[in-house]
GROMACS .gro file of C-alpha atoms in nm:
model
  186
    1ARG     CA    1  14.828 -13.591  15.824
    2ALA     CA    2  15.047 -13.617  16.093
    3LEU     CA    3  15.005 -13.224  16.252
    4PHE     CA    4  14.663 -13.265  16.281
    5THR     CA    5  14.534 -13.443  16.531
    6GLY     CA    6  14.119 -13.591  16.556
    7GLY     CA    7  13.921 -13.457  16.779
    8ASN     CA    8  13.973 -13.091  16.724
    9ASP     CA    9  13.870 -12.931  16.433
   10VAL     CA   10  14.065 -12.776  16.136
   11LEU     CA   11  13.968 -12.442  16.060
   12VAL     CA   12  14.143 -12.343  15.689
   13ALA     CA   13  14.146 -11.973  15.526
   14ARG     CA   14  14.258 -11.846  15.192
   15ALA     CA   15  14.419 -11.485  15.127
   16PRO     CA   16  14.560 -11.400  14.788
   17GLY     CA   17  14.820 -11.235  14.657
   18ARG     CA   18  14.805 -10.869  14.452
   19LEU     CA   19  14.851 -10.732  14.175
   20ASP     CA   20  15.007 -10.365  14.130
   21VAL     CA   21  14.790 -10.178  13.868
   22MET     CA   22  14.920  -9.793  13.921
   23GLY     CA   23  15.117  -9.650  14.215
   24GLY     CA   24  15.391  -9.884  14.327
   25ILE     CA   25  15.568  -9.890  14.641
   26ALA     CA   26  15.387  -9.463  14.692
   27ASP     CA   27  15.218  -9.614  14.961
   28TYR     CA   28  15.447  -9.536  15.159
   29SER     CA   29  15.368  -9.166  15.122
   30GLY     CA   30  15.037  -9.201  15.164
   31SER     CA   31  14.965  -9.168  14.793
   32MET     CA   32  14.694  -9.342  14.583
   33VAL     CA   33  14.760  -9.674  14.469
   34LEU     CA   34  14.529  -9.957  14.266
   35GLU     CA   35  14.579 -10.295  14.345
   36ILE     CA   36  14.446 -10.641  14.242
   37PRO     CA   37  14.365 -10.974  14.372
   38ILE     CA   38  14.497 -11.248  14.199
   39ALA     CA   39  14.424 -11.638  14.125
   40GLU     CA   40  14.743 -11.743  14.358
   41ALA     CA   41  14.666 -11.740  14.718
   42ALA     CA   42  14.808 -11.849  15.055
   43PHE     CA   43  14.639 -12.086  15.269
   44ALA     CA   44  14.677 -12.175  15.617
   45GLY     CA   45  14.550 -12.461  15.819
   46ILE     CA   46  14.538 -12.427  16.224
   47GLN     CA   47  14.387 -12.662  16.468
   48LYS     CA   48  14.403 -12.559  16.911
   49ILE     CA   49  14.573 -12.834  17.069
   50ASP     CA   50  14.661 -12.881  17.467
   51GLU     CA   51  14.989 -12.868  17.451
   52PRO     CA   52  15.165 -12.454  17.510
   53LEU     CA   53  15.340 -12.550  17.212
   54VAL     CA   54  15.335 -12.384  16.818
   55ARG     CA   55  15.399 -12.570  16.589
   56ILE     CA   56  15.405 -12.459  16.176
   57ARG     CA   57  15.425 -12.646  15.899
   58SER     CA   58  15.508 -12.516  15.534
   59LEU     CA   59  15.439 -12.664  15.243
   60GLY     CA   60  15.647 -12.500  15.057
   61SER     CA   61  15.905 -12.591  14.798
   62ASP     CA   62  16.219 -12.365  14.934
   63THR     CA   63  16.467 -12.586  15.026
   64THR     CA   64  16.662 -12.311  15.151
   65ARG     CA   65  16.454 -12.308  15.442
   66THR     CA   66  16.342 -12.568  15.720
   67ASN     CA   67  15.939 -12.657  15.674
   68GLU     CA   68  15.872 -12.699  16.016
   69PHE     CA   69  15.950 -12.486  16.316
   70GLN     CA   70  15.800 -12.488  16.671
   71MET     CA   71  15.842 -12.279  16.988
   72PRO     CA   72  15.674 -12.319  17.291
   73LEU     CA   73  15.417 -12.038  17.414
   74GLY     CA   74  15.635 -11.939  17.713
   75ASP     CA   75  15.893 -11.782  17.451
   76LEU     CA   76  15.630 -11.516  17.386
   77LEU     CA   77  15.669 -11.382  17.778
   78PHE     CA   78  15.895 -11.182  17.942
   79ASP     CA   79  15.822 -11.162  18.312
   80GLY     CA   80  15.429 -11.216  18.221
   81GLU     CA   81  15.443 -11.005  17.970
   82CYS     CA   82  15.448 -11.021  17.583
   83ILE     CA   83  15.803 -10.938  17.477
   84GLU     CA   84  15.896 -10.656  17.284
   85TYR     CA   85  15.866 -10.614  16.891
   86SER     CA   86  16.258 -10.579  16.909
   87ALA     CA   87  16.301 -10.906  17.126
   88ALA     CA   88  16.042 -11.117  16.866
   89ARG     CA   89  16.264 -10.975  16.599
   90GLU     CA   90  16.530 -11.092  16.757
   91TYR     CA   91  16.392 -11.428  16.839
   92PHE     CA   92  16.303 -11.478  16.484
   93ARG     CA   93  16.614 -11.412  16.361
   94ARG     CA   94  16.867 -11.613  16.605
   95VAL     CA   95  16.829 -11.955  16.311
   96PRO     CA   96  16.836 -11.763  16.024
   97SER     CA   97  16.665 -12.087  15.799
   98ASP     CA   98  16.379 -12.010  16.038
   99SER     CA   99  16.314 -11.659  15.959
  100TRP     CA  100  16.005 -11.758  15.783
  101ALA     CA  101  15.808 -11.805  16.113
  102ALA     CA  102  15.851 -11.500  16.161
  103TYR     CA  103  15.513 -11.382  15.940
  104VAL     CA  104  15.266 -11.653  16.053
  105ALA     CA  105  15.388 -11.610  16.458
  106GLY     CA  106  15.428 -11.278  16.422
  107ALA     CA  107  15.054 -11.306  16.444
  108LEU     CA  108  15.032 -11.448  16.758
  109ILE     CA  109  15.249 -11.163  16.919
  110VAL     CA  110  15.102 -10.860  16.755
  111LEU     CA  111  14.761 -10.990  16.919
  112ILE     CA  112  14.892 -11.057  17.227
  113ARG     CA  113  15.007 -10.658  17.208
  114GLU     CA  114  14.785 -10.448  17.011
  115LYS     CA  115  14.457 -10.671  17.125
  116ASP     CA  116  14.529 -10.775  17.471
  117PHE     CA  117  14.480 -11.138  17.426
  118CYS     CA  118  14.610 -11.432  17.628
  119PHE     CA  119  14.651 -11.761  17.428
  120SER     CA  120  14.516 -12.036  17.624
  121SER     CA  121  14.652 -12.349  17.438
  122GLY     CA  122  14.818 -12.373  17.160
  123MET     CA  123  14.813 -12.497  16.793
  124ASN     CA  124  14.959 -12.688  16.452
  125ILE     CA  125  14.929 -12.413  16.200
  126LEU     CA  126  14.963 -12.590  15.762
  127LEU     CA  127  15.054 -12.365  15.575
  128ASP     CA  128  15.065 -12.345  15.183
  129SER     CA  129  15.111 -12.076  14.932
  130GLU     CA  130  15.049 -12.050  14.554
  131VAL     CA  131  15.175 -11.665  14.593
  132PRO     CA  132  15.527 -11.682  14.364
  133GLU     CA  133  15.776 -11.528  14.663
  134GLY     CA  134  16.007 -11.225  14.516
  135LYS     CA  135  15.793 -11.129  14.254
  136GLY     CA  136  15.665 -10.814  14.331
  137VAL     CA  137  15.266 -10.998  14.412
  138SER     CA  138  15.278 -10.927  14.779
  139SER     CA  139  15.350 -11.319  14.882
  140SER     CA  140  15.490 -11.205  15.240
  141ALA     CA  141  15.094 -11.062  15.332
  142ALA     CA  142  14.925 -11.293  15.198
  143ILE     CA  143  15.128 -11.564  15.432
  144GLU     CA  144  15.045 -11.203  15.754
  145VAL     CA  145  14.653 -11.216  15.610
  146VAL     CA  146  14.600 -11.576  15.625
  147SER     CA  147  14.790 -11.663  15.910
  148MET     CA  148  14.644 -11.397  16.149
  149THR     CA  149  14.294 -11.435  15.989
  150ALA     CA  150  14.359 -11.862  16.058
  151ILE     CA  151  14.454 -11.756  16.433
  152ALA     CA  152  14.178 -11.494  16.498
  153ALA     CA  153  13.920 -11.753  16.372
  154ALA     CA  154  14.071 -12.030  16.583
  155PHE     CA  155  14.070 -11.822  16.938
  156ASP     CA  156  13.739 -11.615  16.827
  157VAL     CA  157  13.937 -11.288  16.823
  158GLU     CA  158  13.719 -11.020  16.644
  159ILE     CA  159  13.914 -10.862  16.400
  160ASN     CA  160  13.767 -10.590  16.109
  161ALA     CA  161  13.923 -10.610  15.762
  162ARG     CA  162  14.105 -10.288  15.825
  163GLU     CA  163  14.204 -10.363  16.179
  164LEU     CA  164  14.363 -10.713  16.011
  165ALA     CA  165  14.536 -10.526  15.730
  166ILE     CA  166  14.709 -10.281  16.014
  167LEU     CA  167  14.811 -10.561  16.241
  168CYS     CA  168  14.946 -10.783  15.901
  169GLN     CA  169  15.137 -10.456  15.855
  170LYS     CA  170  15.267 -10.448  16.257
  171VAL     CA  171  15.436 -10.813  16.172
  172GLU     CA  172  15.587 -10.746  15.873
  173ASN     CA  173  15.713 -10.420  16.018
  174LEU     CA  174  15.795 -10.477  16.362
  175VAL     CA  175  15.847 -10.845  16.401
  176VAL     CA  176  15.990 -10.945  16.065
  177GLY     CA  177  16.175 -10.593  16.045
  178ALA     CA  178  16.057 -10.557  15.677
  179PRO     CA  179  15.949 -10.195  15.662
  180CYS     CA  180  15.665 -10.179  15.411
  181GLY     CA  181  15.389  -9.964  15.365
  182ILE     CA  182  14.992 -10.124  15.415
  183MET     CA  183  14.897 -10.188  14.999
  184ASP     CA  184  14.958 -10.488  15.025
  185GLN     CA  185  14.784 -10.604  15.380
  186MET     CA  186  14.546 -10.407  15.290
   0.00000   0.00000   0.00000
């Protein structure tokens, strides 16, 4: 309740995890794969705010990391241009317990760089995920997809499903720095 304030709408998005039926990690090489969504999903609530600030709160139960992250929107820029992907990766790695925020806030960087979008206001994002971490059911992709979906909806950025997956893969590859194919985000 403390994260969201009265007055501005709160949008909610959902993205499921996935089960690998056939193909495994063969999508790296362009092979055929077969995936199905699972019932467990990630959820994001987002509210635009007047402050030039991004606040992210995770309801995750992982006690090895902080559950809150905050950054000024200005941290995404260098000399009036969006920071390079390598600089973004270093930004999120500077405090290891905050590195999880790259999966969420990385969507902002990708939207600025790839869609030439300018964020005119800040946002509060509440993240919750039922997708088990480290079990091979795409917990990171679910968080990327739900974050990108919520941010795009809140800021009226039009993205079709295929482009959404491609942009989310860029979050994981270029901002987080984790190599992956596009199977999980798709």
